[in-house]
Coordinates of C-alpha atoms in Angstrom, one line a residue:
M129 CA 44.7 -5.9 -86.0
S130 CA 42.2 -3.2 -85.1
G131 CA 40.0 -2.0 -82.3
N132 CA 37.5 0.6 -81.4
K133 CA 38.4 3.7 -79.4
T134 CA 36.9 3.4 -76.0
P135 CA 37.6 5.3 -72.7
R136 CA 40.6 4.1 -70.8
E137 CA 39.7 1.6 -68.2
K138 CA 41.0 0.8 -64.8
L139 CA 41.4 -2.7 -63.4
P140 CA 38.1 -3.7 -61.6
D141 CA 38.5 -4.4 -57.9
S142 CA 42.0 -2.9 -57.7
D143 CA 43.3 -2.1 -54.3
P144 CA 42.8 1.7 -53.7
E145 CA 45.9 1.7 -51.4
D146 CA 48.1 0.9 -54.4
S147 CA 46.6 3.6 -56.6
S148 CA 49.3 6.2 -55.5
E149 CA 52.1 3.9 -56.5
E150 CA 50.7 1.9 -59.4
L151 CA 48.8 2.7 -62.6
T152 CA 46.7 0.0 -64.3
E153 CA 45.1 0.4 -67.6
V154 CA 43.5 -1.8 -70.3
V155 CA 45.7 -1.8 -73.4
C156 CA 43.9 -4.2 -75.8
L157 CA 41.5 -7.0 -76.1
E158 CA 42.7 -10.5 -75.4
S159 CA 41.9 -11.5 -79.0
D160 CA 44.0 -8.7 -80.5
L161 CA 47.3 -10.3 -80.0
K162 CA 48.2 -13.7 -81.3
D163 CA 50.9 -16.1 -80.1
G164 CA 54.3 -15.0 -81.4
Q165 CA 53.2 -11.4 -81.8
M166 CA 54.1 -8.2 -79.9
M167 CA 53.1 -4.5 -80.0
E168 CA 54.0 -1.3 -78.3
V169 CA 51.3 0.1 -75.9
D170 CA 50.9 3.1 -73.7
V171 CA 50.2 3.0 -70.0
G172 CA 50.0 6.4 -68.5
N173 CA 51.8 8.0 -71.4
H174 CA 54.6 5.5 -70.9
S175 CA 55.3 2.9 -73.6
V176 CA 55.8 -0.7 -72.9
L177 CA 56.2 -3.8 -75.1
L178 CA 53.3 -6.2 -74.8
T179 CA 54.0 -9.8 -76.0
R180 CA 52.1 -13.1 -76.2
S181 CA 53.8 -16.5 -76.2
E182 CA 52.0 -19.8 -75.7
G183 CA 49.0 -17.9 -74.5
R184 CA 50.9 -16.0 -71.9
Y185 CA 51.0 -12.2 -72.0
S186 CA 54.0 -10.2 -70.8
A187 CA 54.9 -6.6 -70.6
I188 CA 58.5 -5.3 -70.6
G189 CA 60.3 -2.1 -71.5
H190 CA 60.0 -1.2 -75.2
Q191 CA 63.5 0.1 -75.9
C192 CA 66.6 -1.9 -76.2
T193 CA 69.0 -1.1 -73.4
H194 CA 71.9 -0.8 -75.9
Y195 CA 71.1 2.2 -78.1
G196 CA 67.3 2.5 -77.5
A197 CA 66.0 0.7 -80.6
P198 CA 62.2 0.1 -80.6
L199 CA 61.9 -3.6 -79.8
S200 CA 58.4 -3.7 -81.4
K201 CA 60.3 -3.4 -84.7
G202 CA 62.5 -6.4 -83.8
F203 CA 62.0 -10.1 -84.0
I204 CA 60.1 -12.3 -81.5
S205 CA 60.8 -16.0 -81.3
G206 CA 59.6 -18.2 -78.4
N207 CA 60.3 -16.4 -75.2
T208 CA 62.9 -14.1 -76.7
V209 CA 62.7 -10.7 -78.5
R210 CA 65.7 -9.7 -80.5
C211 CA 66.6 -6.0 -81.2
P212 CA 66.3 -5.0 -84.9
W213 CA 69.4 -2.8 -84.8
H214 CA 72.2 -4.7 -83.1
G215 CA 70.8 -8.1 -82.2
A216 CA 70.6 -7.9 -78.4
C217 CA 68.0 -10.4 -76.9
F218 CA 65.7 -10.1 -73.9
N219 CA 63.4 -12.6 -72.2
I220 CA 59.9 -11.4 -72.8
H221 CA 58.6 -12.8 -69.5
T222 CA 61.4 -11.4 -67.2
G223 CA 63.0 -8.6 -69.2
D224 CA 66.4 -10.2 -68.5
L225 CA 69.2 -9.7 -71.0
E226 CA 69.9 -13.0 -72.9
E227 CA 72.3 -11.8 -75.7
F228 CA 74.6 -8.9 -76.1
P229 CA 75.5 -6.1 -77.0
G230 CA 73.0 -4.7 -74.5
M231 CA 74.3 -4.7 -71.0
D232 CA 71.2 -4.0 -68.9
C233 CA 67.9 -5.8 -68.5
L234 CA 64.5 -4.3 -69.2
P235 CA 61.8 -3.4 -66.6
C236 CA 59.1 -5.9 -66.3
H237 CA 55.4 -5.0 -65.6
K238 CA 52.4 -6.9 -64.3
V239 CA 49.8 -8.2 -66.8
K240 CA 46.3 -9.5 -66.0
I241 CA 43.6 -10.8 -68.2
Q242 CA 40.1 -10.0 -67.0
N243 CA 36.8 -10.0 -69.0
K244 CA 38.8 -10.8 -72.1
K245 CA 40.7 -7.5 -71.8
V246 CA 44.5 -7.2 -71.2
Y247 CA 45.5 -4.9 -68.3
V248 CA 49.1 -3.7 -67.7
T249 CA 50.2 -2.3 -64.3
I250 CA 53.2 -0.1 -64.0
N251 CA 54.9 1.2 -60.9
K252 CA 54.9 5.0 -60.9
K253 CA 58.2 5.1 -59.0
T254 CA 60.0 3.3 -61.9
L255 CA 58.0 4.8 -64.6
R256 CA 60.9 6.4 -66.4
Q257 CA 63.5 3.6 -65.8
E258 CA 64.1 2.2 -69.3
K259 CA 66.8 -0.2 -68.0
R260 CA 67.7 -2.1 -64.9
V261 CA 70.9 -3.7 -63.6
K262 CA 70.5 -7.3 -62.9
S263 CA 70.7 -8.2 -59.2
M264 CA 74.4 -8.4 -58.2
G265 CA 76.3 -9.3 -55.1
A266 CA 79.6 -7.9 -53.7
L267 CA 82.7 -8.9 -51.8
V268 CA 82.1 -11.3 -48.9
P269 CA 84.5 -11.0 -46.0
G270 CA 86.5 -14.2 -45.5
V271 CA 86.3 -15.4 -49.1
N272 CA 89.9 -15.7 -50.1
H273 CA 89.6 -16.2 -53.9
T274 CA 90.9 -13.8 -56.5
V275 CA 89.8 -13.5 -60.1
L276 CA 92.3 -11.4 -62.1
L277 CA 91.0 -9.8 -65.4
L278 CA 93.7 -8.6 -67.8
G279 CA 92.3 -5.9 -70.1
G280 CA 89.7 -3.2 -69.7
G281 CA 87.4 -4.1 -72.6
A282 CA 84.0 -5.7 -73.0
A283 CA 85.1 -9.3 -72.1
S284 CA 86.6 -8.3 -68.8
L285 CA 83.7 -6.0 -67.8
I286 CA 81.1 -8.6 -68.6
C287 CA 83.1 -11.3 -66.8
A288 CA 83.2 -9.2 -63.7
E289 CA 79.5 -8.4 -63.9
T290 CA 78.5 -12.0 -64.4
L291 CA 80.6 -13.1 -61.5
R292 CA 78.8 -10.7 -59.2
Q293 CA 75.4 -11.6 -60.8
E294 CA 76.1 -15.2 -59.8
H295 CA 77.0 -13.9 -56.3
F296 CA 80.7 -14.7 -56.4
G297 CA 82.0 -13.2 -53.2
G298 CA 85.8 -13.2 -53.8
R299 CA 88.1 -10.5 -55.0
I300 CA 87.8 -9.2 -58.6
I301 CA 90.6 -7.1 -60.1
M302 CA 90.4 -5.6 -63.6
V303 CA 93.7 -4.3 -64.9
T304 CA 94.0 -2.1 -68.0
R305 CA 96.7 -0.1 -69.7
D306 CA 94.1 2.5 -70.6
E307 CA 93.6 5.7 -68.8
L308 CA 89.8 5.2 -68.8
L309 CA 87.3 2.8 -67.3
P310 CA 85.9 0.4 -69.8
Y311 CA 84.2 2.3 -72.6
D312 CA 82.2 1.7 -75.8
K313 CA 84.9 1.3 -78.4
T314 CA 82.4 0.9 -81.2
R315 CA 81.7 4.6 -81.0
L316 CA 85.2 5.9 -81.7
S317 CA 85.0 5.7 -85.5
K318 CA 81.4 6.8 -85.7
V319 CA 81.3 9.9 -83.4
M320 CA 85.0 10.9 -83.3
N321 CA 84.7 14.2 -81.4
V322 CA 83.5 12.3 -78.4
Q323 CA 83.9 13.1 -74.7
S324 CA 85.3 10.2 -72.8
D325 CA 82.8 10.4 -70.0
S326 CA 79.9 10.0 -72.5
I327 CA 81.0 6.6 -73.7
L328 CA 81.9 4.9 -70.3
L329 CA 80.0 1.7 -70.0
R330 CA 79.8 2.0 -66.2
K331 CA 80.7 4.9 -63.9
M332 CA 83.2 4.5 -61.1
E333 CA 80.3 4.3 -58.5
F334 CA 79.2 1.1 -60.1
Y335 CA 82.6 -0.6 -59.6
H336 CA 82.7 0.6 -56.0
Q337 CA 79.2 -0.6 -55.3
Y338 CA 79.9 -4.1 -56.4
D339 CA 83.5 -4.3 -55.2
I340 CA 85.2 -4.6 -58.6
E341 CA 88.7 -3.2 -58.4
V342 CA 89.9 -1.4 -61.5
W343 CA 93.6 -0.7 -61.9
L344 CA 94.3 1.9 -64.7
R345 CA 97.5 2.6 -66.6
K346 CA 99.0 -0.7 -65.7
E347 CA 100.2 -3.4 -68.2
A348 CA 101.1 -7.0 -67.7
V349 CA 104.6 -7.9 -68.8
S350 CA 104.8 -11.6 -67.8
L351 CA 102.7 -14.5 -66.6
D352 CA 103.8 -17.5 -64.5
T353 CA 101.1 -20.1 -64.6
D354 CA 102.9 -22.4 -62.2
K355 CA 103.1 -19.8 -59.5
K356 CA 99.7 -18.2 -60.6
T357 CA 101.2 -14.7 -60.7
V358 CA 101.2 -11.8 -63.2
T359 CA 104.0 -9.3 -63.2
F360 CA 103.2 -5.7 -64.3
D361 CA 105.2 -2.9 -65.8
D362 CA 105.6 -1.1 -62.5
G363 CA 107.1 -4.2 -60.8
L364 CA 104.0 -5.3 -59.0
V365 CA 103.4 -9.0 -58.8
Q366 CA 99.8 -10.1 -58.3
S367 CA 98.7 -13.6 -57.6
Y368 CA 95.4 -15.1 -58.8
D369 CA 93.2 -18.1 -58.4
Q370 CA 91.6 -17.7 -61.8
L371 CA 92.7 -15.5 -64.7
L372 CA 91.0 -14.0 -67.8
I373 CA 93.3 -12.7 -70.5
S374 CA 91.5 -10.2 -72.7
T375 CA 94.2 -7.7 -73.6
G376 CA 92.9 -7.3 -77.1
C377 CA 94.8 -6.1 -80.1
R378 CA 96.5 -2.9 -81.4
A379 CA 96.7 -1.3 -84.8
K380 CA 99.4 -2.3 -87.2
S381 CA 101.8 0.3 -88.5
L382 CA 102.9 0.9 -92.0
A383 CA 106.5 -0.3 -92.6
V384 CA 107.5 2.5 -95.0
P385 CA 109.8 5.5 -94.9
G386 CA 108.3 8.6 -93.3
M387 CA 106.2 6.9 -90.6
K388 CA 107.8 9.1 -87.9
L389 CA 106.4 12.3 -89.4
D390 CA 103.7 14.2 -87.5
N391 CA 100.0 14.0 -88.3
I392 CA 100.2 10.2 -88.9
K393 CA 97.3 8.8 -86.9
M394 CA 96.0 5.4 -85.8
L395 CA 92.6 5.1 -84.1
E396 CA 92.8 3.2 -80.8
T397 CA 91.5 5.4 -78.0
P398 CA 89.0 8.3 -77.5
E399 CA 92.0 10.7 -77.4
D400 CA 93.1 9.4 -80.8
A401 CA 89.6 10.0 -82.1
R402 CA 89.5 13.5 -80.9
Q403 CA 92.9 14.2 -82.3
I404 CA 91.9 12.8 -85.7
H405 CA 88.8 15.0 -85.7
A406 CA 90.7 18.1 -84.9
A407 CA 93.6 17.4 -87.3
C408 CA 91.3 16.7 -90.3
L409 CA 89.1 19.8 -90.1
G410 CA 89.6 21.7 -93.4
H411 CA 92.6 19.5 -94.4
N412 CA 93.5 16.9 -97.0
V413 CA 93.2 13.5 -95.5
V414 CA 94.5 10.1 -96.8
L415 CA 93.1 6.9 -95.3
V416 CA 95.1 3.7 -95.8
G417 CA 93.0 0.6 -95.4
T418 CA 89.4 -0.3 -96.3
S419 CA 88.4 -2.0 -93.1
F420 CA 85.1 -1.3 -91.4
V421 CA 86.8 1.3 -89.1
G422 CA 88.5 2.9 -92.1
M423 CA 85.2 3.3 -94.0
E424 CA 83.4 4.7 -90.9
V425 CA 86.2 7.3 -90.4
A426 CA 85.9 8.3 -94.1
S427 CA 82.2 8.6 -93.7
Y428 CA 82.5 10.7 -90.5
L429 CA 85.0 13.1 -92.1
I430 CA 82.7 14.0 -95.0
N431 CA 81.9 17.7 -94.8
K432 CA 84.7 18.1 -92.3
A433 CA 87.9 17.4 -94.2
S434 CA 88.9 19.4 -97.4
S435 CA 89.5 16.2 -99.3
I436 CA 89.3 12.5 -98.4
T437 CA 91.3 9.8 -100.3
V438 CA 91.2 6.1 -99.5
V439 CA 94.0 3.7 -100.5
G440 CA 93.2 0.0 -100.5
S441 CA 95.2 -3.1 -101.3
S442 CA 92.1 -5.0 -102.7
E443 CA 89.8 -4.1 -105.6
L444 CA 86.9 -3.2 -103.3
P445 CA 86.3 -2.4 -99.6
Y446 CA 85.3 -5.4 -97.4
Q447 CA 86.1 -7.7 -100.3
N448 CA 87.4 -10.5 -98.2
T449 CA 84.7 -10.2 -95.6
L450 CA 81.4 -9.0 -97.1
G451 CA 82.2 -9.7 -100.7
R452 CA 82.4 -7.6 -103.9
E453 CA 78.7 -6.6 -104.0
V454 CA 78.6 -5.0 -100.6
G455 CA 82.0 -3.5 -101.2
K456 CA 80.9 -1.9 -104.4
V457 CA 77.8 -0.4 -102.7
T458 CA 80.0 1.1 -100.0
M459 CA 82.4 2.5 -102.6
I460 CA 79.5 4.1 -104.5
M461 CA 78.0 5.6 -101.4
L462 CA 81.2 7.3 -100.4
S463 CA 82.3 8.2 -103.9
E464 CA 79.0 10.1 -104.3
K465 CA 80.2 12.3 -101.4
N466 CA 83.5 13.0 -103.2
V467 CA 85.6 10.4 -101.4
K468 CA 88.4 9.3 -103.9
F469 CA 89.5 5.7 -104.0
Y470 CA 92.9 4.3 -105.1
M471 CA 92.4 0.5 -105.0
N472 CA 94.8 -2.4 -105.8
D473 CA 97.5 -0.1 -104.6
N474 CA 99.8 0.4 -101.6
V475 CA 101.7 3.2 -99.9
T476 CA 105.5 3.0 -100.5
E477 CA 106.7 6.3 -99.0
I478 CA 105.4 9.2 -96.9
K479 CA 107.0 12.6 -97.6
G480 CA 107.0 15.5 -95.3
V481 CA 107.8 19.2 -94.9
D482 CA 109.0 20.7 -91.6
G483 CA 108.4 17.3 -89.9
K484 CA 104.8 17.0 -91.0
V485 CA 103.1 14.8 -93.6
K486 CA 102.9 16.5 -97.0
E487 CA 102.5 13.7 -99.6
V488 CA 101.8 10.0 -99.8
V489 CA 103.5 8.1 -102.6
L490 CA 101.8 4.9 -103.9
K491 CA 103.2 1.8 -105.6
S492 CA 101.5 2.9 -108.8
G493 CA 103.5 6.1 -108.8
K494 CA 100.6 8.3 -107.9
V495 CA 101.4 11.1 -105.4
I496 CA 98.6 12.3 -103.2
P497 CA 98.6 15.5 -101.2
A498 CA 98.1 14.8 -97.5
D499 CA 98.0 17.0 -94.4
V500 CA 96.9 14.0 -92.3
L501 CA 97.5 10.3 -92.8
I502 CA 95.2 7.8 -91.0
V503 CA 96.4 4.1 -91.0
G504 CA 94.0 1.3 -90.6
I505 CA 95.6 -1.8 -92.1
G506 CA 94.8 -4.4 -89.5
I507 CA 95.7 -5.5 -86.0
K508 CA 98.3 -7.3 -84.0
A509 CA 97.6 -9.4 -80.9
N510 CA 98.6 -7.9 -77.5
S511 CA 100.2 -11.2 -76.4
E512 CA 103.9 -10.5 -76.2
F513 CA 103.8 -11.0 -72.4
L514 CA 102.6 -14.5 -73.0
L515 CA 105.4 -15.6 -75.3
S516 CA 107.5 -17.0 -72.4
S517 CA 104.5 -18.6 -70.7
K518 CA 102.9 -22.0 -71.1
I519 CA 99.8 -20.5 -72.7
R520 CA 99.2 -22.0 -76.2
L521 CA 99.2 -19.4 -79.0
D522 CA 98.2 -19.9 -82.7
P523 CA 100.6 -18.9 -85.5
K524 CA 99.4 -15.3 -85.4
N525 CA 100.0 -15.2 -81.6
F526 CA 96.3 -15.3 -80.7
V527 CA 95.3 -17.4 -77.7
T528 CA 93.5 -20.6 -78.5
V529 CA 90.6 -21.6 -76.2
D530 CA 87.8 -24.3 -76.1
K531 CA 84.0 -23.8 -76.0
N532 CA 84.3 -22.8 -72.3
M533 CA 86.9 -20.1 -73.1
R534 CA 89.5 -22.1 -71.3
T535 CA 93.1 -22.1 -72.5
N536 CA 95.4 -25.1 -72.3
I537 CA 96.3 -24.1 -68.7
P538 CA 93.8 -24.9 -65.9
S539 CA 92.2 -21.8 -64.3
V540 CA 93.3 -19.5 -67.2
Y541 CA 90.7 -18.2 -69.7
C542 CA 90.8 -15.9 -72.6
G543 CA 88.2 -13.8 -74.4
G544 CA 87.7 -10.9 -76.7
D545 CA 89.7 -10.0 -79.8
L546 CA 92.7 -12.0 -78.5
A547 CA 90.9 -15.3 -78.5
T548 CA 90.7 -17.9 -81.2
F549 CA 87.7 -20.1 -80.4
P550 CA 85.4 -22.8 -81.8
L551 CA 82.3 -21.2 -83.3
A552 CA 79.3 -23.5 -82.8
M553 CA 77.4 -22.3 -85.8
A554 CA 80.4 -22.9 -88.1
K555 CA 80.7 -26.6 -86.9
N556 CA 83.2 -25.6 -84.3
R557 CA 85.7 -24.2 -86.7
M558 CA 88.4 -22.3 -84.9
V559 CA 87.9 -18.6 -85.6
N560 CA 89.1 -15.1 -84.5
I561 CA 86.2 -12.6 -84.6
G562 CA 86.8 -9.0 -83.3
H563 CA 83.1 -8.2 -82.7
W564 CA 82.0 -6.3 -79.7
Q565 CA 79.1 -8.6 -79.0
M566 CA 81.3 -11.7 -79.2
A567 CA 83.7 -10.3 -76.7
Q568 CA 80.9 -9.7 -74.3
A569 CA 79.7 -13.3 -74.8
H570 CA 83.2 -14.5 -74.1
G571 CA 83.3 -12.7 -70.8
R572 CA 80.0 -14.2 -69.7
I573 CA 81.0 -17.8 -70.7
A574 CA 84.4 -17.5 -68.9
A575 CA 82.7 -16.3 -65.7
L576 CA 80.2 -19.1 -65.6
N577 CA 82.8 -21.7 -66.1
M578 CA 85.1 -20.1 -63.5
L579 CA 82.2 -20.8 -61.1
D580 CA 81.9 -24.4 -62.1
K581 CA 78.7 -23.8 -64.1
P582 CA 79.7 -25.6 -67.3
T583 CA 78.4 -23.4 -70.2
E584 CA 79.5 -23.5 -73.8
L585 CA 79.7 -20.5 -76.1
N586 CA 76.8 -20.6 -78.6
S587 CA 76.5 -17.0 -79.6
V588 CA 75.8 -16.0 -83.2
P589 CA 78.2 -13.2 -84.4
F590 CA 76.3 -10.0 -85.0
Y591 CA 78.1 -6.9 -86.4
W592 CA 77.1 -3.5 -87.6
T593 CA 78.8 -0.6 -89.4
V594 CA 77.5 2.9 -90.1
L595 CA 78.0 4.8 -93.3
L596 CA 76.4 8.2 -94.0
G597 CA 73.8 7.6 -91.3
K598 CA 72.9 4.2 -92.8
T599 CA 73.6 1.0 -90.9
I600 CA 74.7 -2.2 -92.5
R601 CA 74.0 -5.2 -90.3
Y602 CA 75.6 -8.5 -90.4
A603 CA 75.0 -11.9 -88.7
G604 CA 76.7 -15.2 -89.0
Y605 CA 80.1 -16.3 -90.3
G606 CA 80.4 -16.0 -94.0
E607 CA 84.0 -17.0 -94.6
G608 CA 84.2 -19.6 -97.4
Y609 CA 80.9 -18.7 -98.9
T610 CA 80.4 -19.8 -102.5
D611 CA 77.7 -17.4 -103.7
I612 CA 75.1 -14.8 -102.6
V613 CA 71.4 -14.7 -102.8
I614 CA 70.0 -11.2 -103.0
K615 CA 66.7 -9.8 -101.8
G616 CA 66.1 -6.2 -103.0
K617 CA 68.6 -4.3 -105.0
F618 CA 72.1 -3.2 -104.2
E619 CA 71.7 -0.1 -106.4
D620 CA 68.6 0.9 -104.4
K621 CA 70.6 0.7 -101.2
K622 CA 67.9 -1.5 -99.8
F623 CA 68.8 -5.2 -99.8
L624 CA 69.3 -8.4 -97.8
A625 CA 72.2 -10.6 -99.0
L626 CA 72.3 -14.2 -97.9
Y627 CA 75.7 -15.9 -98.1
M628 CA 75.5 -19.5 -99.2
K629 CA 77.8 -22.5 -98.6
N630 CA 76.8 -26.2 -99.3
D631 CA 73.3 -25.0 -100.1
E632 CA 72.9 -23.4 -96.7
V633 CA 72.8 -19.8 -95.5
I634 CA 75.9 -19.2 -93.3
A635 CA 75.6 -15.4 -93.0
A636 CA 73.4 -12.4 -93.9
V637 CA 74.0 -8.7 -94.4
S638 CA 71.4 -6.0 -94.9
L639 CA 70.8 -2.3 -95.5
N640 CA 67.4 -0.8 -94.9
Y641 CA 65.9 -4.3 -94.6
D642 CA 65.2 -4.6 -90.9
P643 CA 64.5 -6.8 -89.0
A644 CA 65.7 -9.5 -91.5
V645 CA 69.2 -9.9 -90.1
S646 CA 67.9 -10.3 -86.6
A647 CA 65.5 -12.9 -87.9
V648 CA 68.3 -14.8 -89.6
A649 CA 70.4 -14.5 -86.4
E650 CA 67.6 -16.0 -84.4
R651 CA 67.4 -18.9 -86.8
F652 CA 71.1 -19.5 -86.4
A653 CA 70.8 -19.3 -82.7
A654 CA 68.1 -21.9 -82.6
G655 CA 70.3 -24.2 -84.7
K656 CA 67.9 -24.2 -87.6
V657 CA 69.2 -24.5 -91.2
I658 CA 68.2 -22.0 -93.8
T659 CA 68.2 -23.8 -97.1
R660 CA 68.9 -22.5 -100.5
E661 CA 65.3 -23.2 -101.5
E662 CA 64.1 -20.9 -98.7
A663 CA 66.8 -18.3 -99.5
E664 CA 65.9 -18.2 -103.2
S665 CA 62.1 -18.2 -102.7
D666 CA 60.1 -15.1 -103.3
D667 CA 58.1 -16.0 -100.2
L668 CA 59.9 -14.6 -97.2
S669 CA 57.6 -16.1 -94.7
W670 CA 60.5 -18.3 -93.6
L671 CA 61.9 -15.3 -91.8
Q672 CA 58.9 -15.6 -89.5
V673 CA 58.5 -11.9 -89.1
P674 CA 55.2 -11.5 -87.3
R675 CA 52.9 -9.1 -89.2
S676 CA 52.1 -7.3 -86.0
T677 CA 55.7 -6.0 -85.9
L678 CA 55.4 -4.5 -89.3
S679 CA 52.0 -2.8 -89.3
A680 CA 51.4 0.9 -88.6
P681 CA 50.3 2.0 -85.1
L682 CA 46.6 1.8 -84.4
P683 CA 44.7 3.5 -81.6
L684 CA 42.9 1.3 -79.2
N685 CA 41.4 2.2 -75.9
T686 CA 43.2 5.5 -76.2
S687 CA 46.5 3.6 -76.0
S688 CA 49.0 3.9 -78.8
L689 CA 49.7 0.4 -80.2
Q690 CA 52.6 -0.2 -82.5
C691 CA 51.5 -3.4 -84.2

């Protein structure tokens, strides 16, 4: 795609009265953008994303509302553009959010075709607004209907927002045992010395504006589904008409002697993250567990701790989730930064001096010096308050729900890490997936069904983890895979791995291979099978990555186009 540099043009016959509020400029020729392509263009030194689908041009904000990824580097399919970083989706015609983890919508600008030229008009008043909150209602006097949300995580917040977006006028109460308003928990293991205010998903003014009550430092202790009441730890009994249970999970503790010593940490809150950061500076740190969180903490502590040792019960990190190959890459990346690994081993005892951790004893007999011990060996469901209720739990005490996020009890829903649910892309297999994006999707589906708008969960799991400034992206559900098809090379730290089962791709993971995982996620979301033949082919055109998203920016009409 190319074009000649020409003077910036204004829209002919534009209304002069609008000139003070709007800016209109030609951004390209009509022939420069093909169907299914997009590019970043400048209007008044402000970037927007120009797209074309079925002959229709649209212009929306160019940065994902999640972490600001350039959408021009993402994947466009039909009327949707998917973020290359974390998989959030937006409608290219309206800018509306269609898939999480983003929370806000994109601004939408006017587009006009005249004399075979494409003009984009932006409102100067909203020039620097890179995101917008979808239109929401508030409490309506006289509507006596209460939705109670247990838990202050992603599922509860999105449920509340969706209810108000759909103009539910009743009472919404969100109850959390946390001391903070809902916050971005994905940040805790990546930026540990974090200030709580900086990771809040919404400020208190937001909840006040849309009449969403938030009760902090309060925990449910029992549920009576016959009376439709929840009893809390301070004795308060609250009635509800509809209930969402999204109390999540907590970290498991080690069942070994010495666990009561000081400087043994588990990461659950921003305060935990700050304490771990402070305690580890210049000290010997031992991490037990090779989960995503554990590996992110190890990565974060490089150049901060005096030494970092990881103890894992498997041969390689992520072995049961991402497989041996990705686990080996992770281990090599961290080992190159002097992180020591003791795998196929377990902690049997923690020894201390003056009440503080001093040594960690392993089953193999190895004794590791430790000033700080960080435990990340798994999670337990926060469902004890449900044990005496009629809510159906699975053998691990997670709550089972249907495609509408309904439990076995009418008017009671569950979402987030606590839910075991049927995953559409895995032929409705019952799964428990602790992904941030899935929890958000649960909240939305629960809200819509509360409002008698039957909607089934159809989201594709999308996950990411950050190591040494590099992001590994994952989409799909790979449990039970039989083999892996590799594009690129693991040793080059640039690869796309496709997980196969029954000669179909069921998941994908990548490093430095964007936007391939977003393209795979879009195929999954559309219900399209990726065959072994496609996966093994040297021709990657099946990914349908439009060339215009991969080319270098070219100047055109003095606008900067990212093709």
